[in-house]
mmCIF file of C-alpha atoms in Angstrom:
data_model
loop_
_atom_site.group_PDB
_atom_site.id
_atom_site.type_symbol
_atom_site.label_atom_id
_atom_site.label_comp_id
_atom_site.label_asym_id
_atom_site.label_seq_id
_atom_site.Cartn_x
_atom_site.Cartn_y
_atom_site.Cartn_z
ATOM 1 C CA UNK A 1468 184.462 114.293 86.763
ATOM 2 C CA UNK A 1469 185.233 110.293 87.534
ATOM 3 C CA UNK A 1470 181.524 109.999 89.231
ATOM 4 C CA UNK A 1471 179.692 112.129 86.202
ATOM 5 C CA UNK A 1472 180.748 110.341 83.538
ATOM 6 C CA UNK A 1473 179.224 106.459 84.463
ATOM 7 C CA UNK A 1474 176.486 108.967 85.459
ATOM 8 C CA UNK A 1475 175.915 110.172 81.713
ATOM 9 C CA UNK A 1476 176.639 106.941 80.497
ATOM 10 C CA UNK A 1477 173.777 105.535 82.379
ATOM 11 C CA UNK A 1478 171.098 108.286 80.820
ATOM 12 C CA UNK A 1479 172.182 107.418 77.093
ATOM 13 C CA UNK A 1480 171.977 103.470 78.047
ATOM 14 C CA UNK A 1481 168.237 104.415 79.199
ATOM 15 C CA UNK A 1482 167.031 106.955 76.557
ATOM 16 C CA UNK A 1483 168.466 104.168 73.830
ATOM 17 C CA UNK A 1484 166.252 101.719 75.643
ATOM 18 C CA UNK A 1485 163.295 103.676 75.794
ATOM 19 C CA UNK A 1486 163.873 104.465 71.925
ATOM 20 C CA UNK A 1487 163.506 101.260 70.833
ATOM 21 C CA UNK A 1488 160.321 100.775 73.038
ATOM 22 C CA UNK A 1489 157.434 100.251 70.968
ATOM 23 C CA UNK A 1490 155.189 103.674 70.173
ATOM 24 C CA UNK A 1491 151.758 102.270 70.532
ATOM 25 C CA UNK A 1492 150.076 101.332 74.043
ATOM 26 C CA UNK A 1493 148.877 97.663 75.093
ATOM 27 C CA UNK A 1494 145.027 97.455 74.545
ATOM 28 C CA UNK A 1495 142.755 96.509 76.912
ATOM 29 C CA UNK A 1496 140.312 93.602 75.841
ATOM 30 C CA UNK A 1497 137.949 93.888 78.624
ATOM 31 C CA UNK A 1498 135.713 96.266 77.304
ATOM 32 C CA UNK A 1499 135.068 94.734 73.690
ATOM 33 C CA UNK A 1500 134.100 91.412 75.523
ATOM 34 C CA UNK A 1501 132.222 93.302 78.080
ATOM 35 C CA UNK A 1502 129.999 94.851 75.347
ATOM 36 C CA UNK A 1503 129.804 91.450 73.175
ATOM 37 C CA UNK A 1504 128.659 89.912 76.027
ATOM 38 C CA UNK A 1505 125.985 92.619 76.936
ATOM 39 C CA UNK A 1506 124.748 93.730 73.393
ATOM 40 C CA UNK A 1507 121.259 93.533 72.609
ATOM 41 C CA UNK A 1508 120.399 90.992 75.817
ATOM 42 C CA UNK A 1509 116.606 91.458 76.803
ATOM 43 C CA UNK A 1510 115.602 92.503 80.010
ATOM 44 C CA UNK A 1511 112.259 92.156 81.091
ATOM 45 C CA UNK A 1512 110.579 93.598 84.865
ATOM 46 C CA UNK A 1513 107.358 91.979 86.341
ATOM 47 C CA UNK A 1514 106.366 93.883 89.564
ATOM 48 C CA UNK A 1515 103.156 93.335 91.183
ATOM 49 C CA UNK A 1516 102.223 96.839 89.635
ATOM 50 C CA UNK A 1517 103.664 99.248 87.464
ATOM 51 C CA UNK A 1518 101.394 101.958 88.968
ATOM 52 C CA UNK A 1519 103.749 102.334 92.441
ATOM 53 C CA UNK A 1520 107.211 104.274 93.576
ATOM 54 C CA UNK A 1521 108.891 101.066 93.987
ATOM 55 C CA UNK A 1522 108.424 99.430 90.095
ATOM 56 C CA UNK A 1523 109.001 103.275 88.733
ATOM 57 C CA UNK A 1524 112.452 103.921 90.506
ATOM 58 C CA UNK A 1525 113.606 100.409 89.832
ATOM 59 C CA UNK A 1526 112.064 100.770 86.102
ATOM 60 C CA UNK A 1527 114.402 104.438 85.549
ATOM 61 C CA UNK A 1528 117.232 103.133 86.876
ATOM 62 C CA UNK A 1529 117.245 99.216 85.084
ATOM 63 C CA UNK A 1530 116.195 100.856 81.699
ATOM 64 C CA UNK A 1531 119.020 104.199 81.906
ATOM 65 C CA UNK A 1532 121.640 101.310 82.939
ATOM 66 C CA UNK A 1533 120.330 98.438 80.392
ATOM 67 C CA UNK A 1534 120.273 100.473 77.384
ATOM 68 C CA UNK A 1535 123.740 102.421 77.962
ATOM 69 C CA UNK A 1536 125.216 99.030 77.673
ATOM 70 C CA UNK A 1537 123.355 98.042 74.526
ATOM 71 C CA UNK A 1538 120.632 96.248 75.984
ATOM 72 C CA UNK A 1539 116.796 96.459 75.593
ATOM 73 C CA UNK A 1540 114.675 96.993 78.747
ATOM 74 C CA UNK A 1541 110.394 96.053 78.939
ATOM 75 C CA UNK A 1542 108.600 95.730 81.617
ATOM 76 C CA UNK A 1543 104.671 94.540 81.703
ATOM 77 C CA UNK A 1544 101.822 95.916 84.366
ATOM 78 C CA UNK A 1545 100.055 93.128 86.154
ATOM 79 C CA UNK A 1546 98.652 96.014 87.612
ATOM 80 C CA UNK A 1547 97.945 93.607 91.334
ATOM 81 C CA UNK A 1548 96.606 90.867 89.298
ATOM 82 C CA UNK A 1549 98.294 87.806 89.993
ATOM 83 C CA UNK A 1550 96.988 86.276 87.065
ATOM 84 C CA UNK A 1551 97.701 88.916 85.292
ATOM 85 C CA UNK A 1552 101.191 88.333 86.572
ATOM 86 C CA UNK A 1553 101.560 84.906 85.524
ATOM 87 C CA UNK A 1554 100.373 85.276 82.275
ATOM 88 C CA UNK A 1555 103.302 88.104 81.495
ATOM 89 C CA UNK A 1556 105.545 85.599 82.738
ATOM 90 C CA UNK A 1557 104.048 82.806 80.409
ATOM 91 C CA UNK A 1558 104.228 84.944 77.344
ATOM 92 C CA UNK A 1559 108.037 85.816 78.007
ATOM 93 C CA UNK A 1560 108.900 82.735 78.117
ATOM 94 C CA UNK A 1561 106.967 81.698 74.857
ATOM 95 C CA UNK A 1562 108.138 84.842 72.965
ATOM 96 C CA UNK A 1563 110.808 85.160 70.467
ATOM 97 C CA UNK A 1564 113.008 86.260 71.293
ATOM 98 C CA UNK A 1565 113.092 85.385 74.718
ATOM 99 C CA UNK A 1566 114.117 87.810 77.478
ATOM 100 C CA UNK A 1567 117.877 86.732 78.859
ATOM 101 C CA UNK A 1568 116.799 87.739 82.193
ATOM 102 C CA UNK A 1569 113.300 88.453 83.726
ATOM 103 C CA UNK A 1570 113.185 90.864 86.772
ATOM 104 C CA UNK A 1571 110.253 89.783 89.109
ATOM 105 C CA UNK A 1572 108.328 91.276 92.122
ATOM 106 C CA UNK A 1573 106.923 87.576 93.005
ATOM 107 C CA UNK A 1574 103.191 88.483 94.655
ATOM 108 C CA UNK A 1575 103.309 85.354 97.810
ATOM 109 C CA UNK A 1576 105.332 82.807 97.971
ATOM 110 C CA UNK A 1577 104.069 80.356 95.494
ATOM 111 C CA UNK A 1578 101.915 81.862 92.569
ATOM 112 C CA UNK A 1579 104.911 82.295 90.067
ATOM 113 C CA UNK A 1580 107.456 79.267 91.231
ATOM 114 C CA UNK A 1581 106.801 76.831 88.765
ATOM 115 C CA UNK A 1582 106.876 79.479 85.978
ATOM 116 C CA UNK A 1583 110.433 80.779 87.497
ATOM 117 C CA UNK A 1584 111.368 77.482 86.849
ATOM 118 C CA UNK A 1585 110.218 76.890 83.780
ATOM 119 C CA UNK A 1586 111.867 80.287 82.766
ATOM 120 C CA UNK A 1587 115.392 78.957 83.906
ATOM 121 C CA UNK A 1588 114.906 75.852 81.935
ATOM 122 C CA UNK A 1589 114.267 78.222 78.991
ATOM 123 C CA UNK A 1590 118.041 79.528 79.612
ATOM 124 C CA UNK A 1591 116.560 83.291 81.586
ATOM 125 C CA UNK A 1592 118.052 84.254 84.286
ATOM 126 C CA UNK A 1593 115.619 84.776 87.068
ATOM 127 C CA UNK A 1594 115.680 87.927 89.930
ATOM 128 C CA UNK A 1595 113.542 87.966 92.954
ATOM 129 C CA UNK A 1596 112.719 91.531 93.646
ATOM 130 C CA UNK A 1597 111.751 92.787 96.861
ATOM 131 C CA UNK A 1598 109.562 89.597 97.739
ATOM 132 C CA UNK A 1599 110.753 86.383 98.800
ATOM 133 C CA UNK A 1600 109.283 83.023 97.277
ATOM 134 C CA UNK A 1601 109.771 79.584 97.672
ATOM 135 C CA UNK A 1602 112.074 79.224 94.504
ATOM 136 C CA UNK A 1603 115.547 78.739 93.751
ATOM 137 C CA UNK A 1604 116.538 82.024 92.089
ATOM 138 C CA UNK A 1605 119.400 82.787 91.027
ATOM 139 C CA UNK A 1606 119.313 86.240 93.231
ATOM 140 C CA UNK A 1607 117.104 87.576 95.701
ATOM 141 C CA UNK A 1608 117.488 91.475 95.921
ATOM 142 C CA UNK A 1609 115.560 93.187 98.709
ATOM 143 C CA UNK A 1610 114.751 93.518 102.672
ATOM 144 C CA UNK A 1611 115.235 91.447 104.822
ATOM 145 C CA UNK A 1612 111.737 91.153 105.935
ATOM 146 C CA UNK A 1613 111.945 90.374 109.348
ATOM 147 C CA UNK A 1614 115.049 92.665 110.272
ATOM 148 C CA UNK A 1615 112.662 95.107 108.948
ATOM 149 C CA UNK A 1616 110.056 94.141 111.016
ATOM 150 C CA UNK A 1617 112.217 94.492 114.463
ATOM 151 C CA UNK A 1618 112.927 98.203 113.045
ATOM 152 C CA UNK A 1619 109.710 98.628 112.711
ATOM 153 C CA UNK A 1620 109.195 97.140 116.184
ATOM 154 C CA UNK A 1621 111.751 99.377 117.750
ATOM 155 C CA UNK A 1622 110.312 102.705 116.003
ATOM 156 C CA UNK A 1623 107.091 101.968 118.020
ATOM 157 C CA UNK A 1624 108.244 101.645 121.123
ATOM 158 C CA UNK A 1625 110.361 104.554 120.992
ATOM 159 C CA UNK A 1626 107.484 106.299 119.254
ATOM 160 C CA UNK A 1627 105.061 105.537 122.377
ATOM 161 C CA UNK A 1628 107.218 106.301 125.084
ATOM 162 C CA UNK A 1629 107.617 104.867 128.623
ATOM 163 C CA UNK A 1630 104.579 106.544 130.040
ATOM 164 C CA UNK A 1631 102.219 105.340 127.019
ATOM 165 C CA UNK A 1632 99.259 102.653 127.734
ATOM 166 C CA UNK A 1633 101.967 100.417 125.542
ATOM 167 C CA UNK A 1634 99.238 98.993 123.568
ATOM 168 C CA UNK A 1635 99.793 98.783 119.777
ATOM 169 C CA UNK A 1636 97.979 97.659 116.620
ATOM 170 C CA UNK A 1637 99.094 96.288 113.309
ATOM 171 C CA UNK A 1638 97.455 96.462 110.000
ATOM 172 C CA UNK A 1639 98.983 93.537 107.738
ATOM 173 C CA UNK A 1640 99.262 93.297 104.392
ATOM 174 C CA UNK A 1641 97.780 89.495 104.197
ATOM 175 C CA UNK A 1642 98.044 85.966 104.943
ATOM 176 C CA UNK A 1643 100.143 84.895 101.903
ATOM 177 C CA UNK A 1644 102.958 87.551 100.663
ATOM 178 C CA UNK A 1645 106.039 86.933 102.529
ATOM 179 C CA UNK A 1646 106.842 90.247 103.279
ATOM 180 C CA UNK A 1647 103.830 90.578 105.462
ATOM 181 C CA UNK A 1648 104.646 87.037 107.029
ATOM 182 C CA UNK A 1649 108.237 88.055 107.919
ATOM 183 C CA UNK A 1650 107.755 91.526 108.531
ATOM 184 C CA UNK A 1651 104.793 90.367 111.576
ATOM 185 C CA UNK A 1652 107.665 87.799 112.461
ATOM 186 C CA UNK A 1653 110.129 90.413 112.797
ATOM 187 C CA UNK A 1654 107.742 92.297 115.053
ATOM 188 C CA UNK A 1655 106.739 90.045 117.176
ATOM 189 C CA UNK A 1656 110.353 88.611 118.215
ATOM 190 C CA UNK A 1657 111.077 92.005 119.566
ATOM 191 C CA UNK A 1658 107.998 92.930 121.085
ATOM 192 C CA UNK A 1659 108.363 89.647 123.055
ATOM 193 C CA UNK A 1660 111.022 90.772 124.591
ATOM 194 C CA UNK A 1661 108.916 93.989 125.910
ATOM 195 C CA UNK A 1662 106.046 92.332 127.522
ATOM 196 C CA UNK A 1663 104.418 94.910 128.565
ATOM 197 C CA UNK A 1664 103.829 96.166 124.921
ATOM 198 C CA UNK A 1665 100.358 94.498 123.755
ATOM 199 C CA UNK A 1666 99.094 93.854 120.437
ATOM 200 C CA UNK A 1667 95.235 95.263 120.773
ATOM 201 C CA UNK A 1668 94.366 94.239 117.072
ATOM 202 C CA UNK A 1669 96.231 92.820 113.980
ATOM 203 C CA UNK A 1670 93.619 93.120 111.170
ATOM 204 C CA UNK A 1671 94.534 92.767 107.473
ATOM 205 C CA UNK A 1672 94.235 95.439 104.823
ATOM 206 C CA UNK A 1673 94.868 93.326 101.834
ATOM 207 C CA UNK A 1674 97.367 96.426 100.442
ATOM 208 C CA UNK A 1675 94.666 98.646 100.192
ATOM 209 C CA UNK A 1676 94.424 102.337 101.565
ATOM 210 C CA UNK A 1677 90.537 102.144 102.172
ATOM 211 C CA UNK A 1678 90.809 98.948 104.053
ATOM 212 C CA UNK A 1679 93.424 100.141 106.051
ATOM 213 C CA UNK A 1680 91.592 103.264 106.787
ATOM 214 C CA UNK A 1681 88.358 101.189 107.591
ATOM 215 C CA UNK A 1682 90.184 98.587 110.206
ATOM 216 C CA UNK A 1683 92.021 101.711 112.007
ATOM 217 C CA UNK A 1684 88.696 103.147 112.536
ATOM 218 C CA UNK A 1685 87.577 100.368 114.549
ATOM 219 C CA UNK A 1686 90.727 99.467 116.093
ATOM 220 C CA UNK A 1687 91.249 103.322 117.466
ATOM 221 C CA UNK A 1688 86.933 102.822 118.438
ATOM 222 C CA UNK A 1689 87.901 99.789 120.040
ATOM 223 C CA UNK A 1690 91.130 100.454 122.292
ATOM 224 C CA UNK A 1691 91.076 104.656 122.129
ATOM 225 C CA UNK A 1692 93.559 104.367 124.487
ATOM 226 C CA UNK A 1693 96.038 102.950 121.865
ATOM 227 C CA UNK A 1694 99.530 104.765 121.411
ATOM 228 C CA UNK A 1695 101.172 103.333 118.185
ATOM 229 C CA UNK A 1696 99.879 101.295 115.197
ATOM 230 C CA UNK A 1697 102.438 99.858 112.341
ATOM 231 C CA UNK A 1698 100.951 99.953 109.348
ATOM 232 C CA UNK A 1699 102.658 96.981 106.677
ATOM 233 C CA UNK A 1700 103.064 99.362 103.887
ATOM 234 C CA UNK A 1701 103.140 103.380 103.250
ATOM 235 C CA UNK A 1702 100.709 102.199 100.108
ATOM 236 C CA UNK A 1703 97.641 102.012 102.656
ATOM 237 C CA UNK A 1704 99.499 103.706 105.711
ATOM 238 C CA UNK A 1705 97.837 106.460 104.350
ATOM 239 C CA UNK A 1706 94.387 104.761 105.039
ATOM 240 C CA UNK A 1707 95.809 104.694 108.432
ATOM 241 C CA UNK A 1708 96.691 108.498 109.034
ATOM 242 C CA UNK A 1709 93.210 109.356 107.619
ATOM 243 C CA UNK A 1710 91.321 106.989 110.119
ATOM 244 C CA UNK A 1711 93.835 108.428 113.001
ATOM 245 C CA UNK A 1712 93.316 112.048 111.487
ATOM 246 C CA UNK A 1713 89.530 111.476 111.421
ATOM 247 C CA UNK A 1714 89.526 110.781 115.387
ATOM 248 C CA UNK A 1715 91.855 113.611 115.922
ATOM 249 C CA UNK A 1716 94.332 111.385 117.741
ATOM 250 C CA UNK A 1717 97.828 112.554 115.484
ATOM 251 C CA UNK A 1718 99.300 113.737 119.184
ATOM 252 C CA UNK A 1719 98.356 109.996 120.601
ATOM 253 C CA UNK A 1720 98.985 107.394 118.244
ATOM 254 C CA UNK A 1721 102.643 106.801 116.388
ATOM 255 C CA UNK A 1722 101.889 105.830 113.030
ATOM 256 C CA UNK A 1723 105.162 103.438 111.829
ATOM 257 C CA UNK A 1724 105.418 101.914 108.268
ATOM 258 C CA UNK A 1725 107.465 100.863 105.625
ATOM 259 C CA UNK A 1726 108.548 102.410 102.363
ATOM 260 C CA UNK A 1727 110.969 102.807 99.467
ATOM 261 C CA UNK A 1728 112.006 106.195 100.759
ATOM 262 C CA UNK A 1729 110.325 108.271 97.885
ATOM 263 C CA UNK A 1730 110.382 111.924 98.361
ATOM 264 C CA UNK A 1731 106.401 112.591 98.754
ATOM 265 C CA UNK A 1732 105.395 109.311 99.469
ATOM 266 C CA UNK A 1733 107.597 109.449 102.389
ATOM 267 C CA UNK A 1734 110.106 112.124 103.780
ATOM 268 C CA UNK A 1735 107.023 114.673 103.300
ATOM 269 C CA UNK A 1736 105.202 112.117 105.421
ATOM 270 C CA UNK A 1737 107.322 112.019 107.808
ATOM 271 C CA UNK A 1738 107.845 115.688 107.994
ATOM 272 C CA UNK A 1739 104.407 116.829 108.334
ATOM 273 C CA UNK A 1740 103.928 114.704 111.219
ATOM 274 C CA UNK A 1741 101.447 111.531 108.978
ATOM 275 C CA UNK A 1742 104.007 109.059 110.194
ATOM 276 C CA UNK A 1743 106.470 108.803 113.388
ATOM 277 C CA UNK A 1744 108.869 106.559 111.311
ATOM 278 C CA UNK A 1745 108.965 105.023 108.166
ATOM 279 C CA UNK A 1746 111.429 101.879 107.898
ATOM 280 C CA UNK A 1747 113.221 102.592 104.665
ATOM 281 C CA UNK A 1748 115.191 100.111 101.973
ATOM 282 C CA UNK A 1749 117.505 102.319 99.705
ATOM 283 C CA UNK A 1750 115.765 102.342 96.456
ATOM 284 C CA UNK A 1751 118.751 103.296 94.418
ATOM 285 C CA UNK A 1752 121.315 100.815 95.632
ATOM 286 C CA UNK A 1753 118.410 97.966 95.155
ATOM 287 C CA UNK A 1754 118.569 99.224 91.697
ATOM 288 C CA UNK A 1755 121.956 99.151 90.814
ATOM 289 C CA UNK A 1756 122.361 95.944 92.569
ATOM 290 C CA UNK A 1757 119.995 94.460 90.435
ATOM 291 C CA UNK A 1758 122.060 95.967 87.589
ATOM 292 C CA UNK A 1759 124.924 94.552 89.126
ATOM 293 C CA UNK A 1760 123.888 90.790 89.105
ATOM 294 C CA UNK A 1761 122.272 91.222 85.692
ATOM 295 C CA UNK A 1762 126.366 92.357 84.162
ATOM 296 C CA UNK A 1763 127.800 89.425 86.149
ATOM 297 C CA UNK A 1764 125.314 86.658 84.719
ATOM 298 C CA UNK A 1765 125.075 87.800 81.700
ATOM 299 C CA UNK A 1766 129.230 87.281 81.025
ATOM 300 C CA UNK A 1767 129.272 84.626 83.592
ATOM 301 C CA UNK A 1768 128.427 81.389 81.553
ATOM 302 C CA UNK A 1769 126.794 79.804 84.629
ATOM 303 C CA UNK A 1770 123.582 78.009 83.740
ATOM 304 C CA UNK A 1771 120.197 79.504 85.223
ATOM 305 C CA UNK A 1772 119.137 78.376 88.485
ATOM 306 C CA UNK A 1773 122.801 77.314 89.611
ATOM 307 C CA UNK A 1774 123.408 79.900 91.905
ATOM 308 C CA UNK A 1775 121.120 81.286 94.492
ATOM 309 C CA UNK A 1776 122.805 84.350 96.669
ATOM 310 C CA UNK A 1777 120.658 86.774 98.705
ATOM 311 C CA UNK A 1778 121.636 90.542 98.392
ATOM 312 C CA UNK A 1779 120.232 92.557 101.184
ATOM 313 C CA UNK A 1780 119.529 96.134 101.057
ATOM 314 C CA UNK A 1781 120.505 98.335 103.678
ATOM 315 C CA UNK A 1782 117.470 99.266 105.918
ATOM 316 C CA UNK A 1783 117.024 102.641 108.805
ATOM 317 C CA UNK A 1784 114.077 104.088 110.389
ATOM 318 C CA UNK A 1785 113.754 107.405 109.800
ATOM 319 C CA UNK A 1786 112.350 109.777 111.740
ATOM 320 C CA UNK A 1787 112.387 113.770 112.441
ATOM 321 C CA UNK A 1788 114.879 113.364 114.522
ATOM 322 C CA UNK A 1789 117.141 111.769 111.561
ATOM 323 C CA UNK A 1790 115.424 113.313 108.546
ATOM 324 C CA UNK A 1791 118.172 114.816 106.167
ATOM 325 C CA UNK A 1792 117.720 116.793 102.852
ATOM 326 C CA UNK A 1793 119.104 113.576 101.312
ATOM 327 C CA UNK A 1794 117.167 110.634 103.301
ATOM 328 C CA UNK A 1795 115.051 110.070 100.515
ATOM 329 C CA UNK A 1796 114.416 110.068 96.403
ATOM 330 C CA UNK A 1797 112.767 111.796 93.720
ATOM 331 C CA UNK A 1798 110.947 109.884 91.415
ATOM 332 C CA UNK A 1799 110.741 112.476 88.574
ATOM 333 C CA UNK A 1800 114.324 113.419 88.905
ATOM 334 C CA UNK A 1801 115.061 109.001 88.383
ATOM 335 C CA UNK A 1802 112.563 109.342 85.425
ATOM 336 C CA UNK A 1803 114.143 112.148 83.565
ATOM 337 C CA UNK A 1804 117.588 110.729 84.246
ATOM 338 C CA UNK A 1805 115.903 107.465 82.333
ATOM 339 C CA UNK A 1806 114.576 109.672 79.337
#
């Protein structure tokens, strides 16, 4: 009875304590500032085209996230036209009101600098998407070109074998976009360490299917006894698998290229045999990385062009061997989700 008592005492002491607790809960403030400092900001995308997988899944995702936290997402359609390009960017930063941040896919590594610049002095924020330029941005979100390239690299030598003639080709994209500069980079460092892999023929397709086709035609006329090609982009790595369909040599030559990971553009291609391996970025978390950087500037205060980070996105090769039901994405599913 001695030990009970204090016991009970106790209980009353803390039931009149939590009694005189106040009823109502503390309130969070995050969230109101959080949408104050998001509300109605602009958000503008530049790819080189609006007609590709690449600008449409990064287009879904940026305008489902933007306008679910009060924003307002555009983009504009160069549609490969760098001057077309540059004038979208010029208008933007004219217009009123001004976008708060501009999204771009820069086409080489100089054509849009001084605008980016200009554009930061205008108070946007500026993204590099996907393509590397010589400009200060204030992120870079993308590939790392020439880690890509050594995939690539890698997926071809595997791909021809031991036993092959170990002669490759590559089909760049140009002289002038850095992914094609770093990407050939990337290739070459490992492929010097495998000297007795040859490059036969590097001809340039200028991102065009026909091209591509047209320069695997000769190349395969030229060395026939050629085991792998890597092809710069699945865009015109389908010009590519024609030419090497046309000369019935799908059992002889490993077709490598690079890709977003889209569902038909890619995983079919990969399953039906077009392409050996496809070096993939993950679409979705380039997206919402983007997304990402956009919510942290936006309530960070920091002036434009005062920091610079690089966000990389993952990158595999994927092959049959690794193919799974969820290796890549579906466009129209990413487009309804937006609508």
């Amino acid at each position: 009875m001695k030990l009970i008592t204090p016991i009970l005492a106790a209980v009353a002491m803390l039931a009149a304590v939590f009694a005189a607790a106040p009823a109502s809960a503390q309130e969070d403030p995050a969230p109101a500032q959080y949408a104050a400092a998001l509300k109605d900001k602009r958000v503008l995308l530049v790819p080189m085209a609006m007609g590709f997988d690449l600008a449409q899944g990064w287009a879904a995702i940026l305008k489902h996230e933007v306008e679910a936290f009060g924003g307002v997402f555009e983009t504009r359609d160069p549609n490969w036209s760098v001057e077309a390009g540059a004038q979208a960017i010029t208008e933007a930063i004219a217009s009123d009101p001004k976008p708060d941040v501009l999204v771009v896919m820069s086409p080489d590594l100089n054509s849009y600098s001084k605008l980016m610049k200009r554009a930061q002095k205008e108070g946007i924020y500026v993204l590099l998407i996907d393509n590397p330029a010589n400009f200060k941005a204030d992120a870079y979100l993308g590939s790392d070109w020439t880690q890509l390239g050594r995939l690539e690299a890698e997926a071809v030598i595997e791909g021809c074998g031991p036993d092959s003639s170990k002669k490759v080709g590559l089909v760049q994209g140009d002289n002038v976009n850095a992914t094609s500069l770093f990407q050939y980079a990337g290739i070459m460092d490992v492929l010097s360490k495998h000297p007795d892999f040859e490059v036969v023929a590097k001809p340039v397709s200028n991102w065009d299917a026909t091209t591509s086709r047209n320069v695997t035609t000769t190349m395969l006329q030229q060395h026939p006894d050629i085991c792998g090609i890597i092809d710069f982009w699945d865009g015109d790595a389908t010009g590519a698998a024609a030419a090497i369909r046309d000369a019935g040599m799908q059992d002889q030559v490993f077709l490598v290229t690079t890709g977003g990971g889209e569902k038909t553009a890619d995983c079919a291609m990969i399953e039906n045999g077009t392409y050996g391996a496809v070096v993939m970025t993950e679409l979705a978390q380039e997206s919402y990385n983007m997304v990402t950087m956009i919510k942290y500037l936006l309530q960070s205060g920091i002036e434009p062009g005062t920091a610079s980070p690089y966000i990389y996105t993952l990158l595999h090769a994927t092959t049959k061997d690794n193919l799974q039901p969820d290796s890549c994405w579906d466009l129209k599913a990413l487009q309804a989700m937006a609508n």
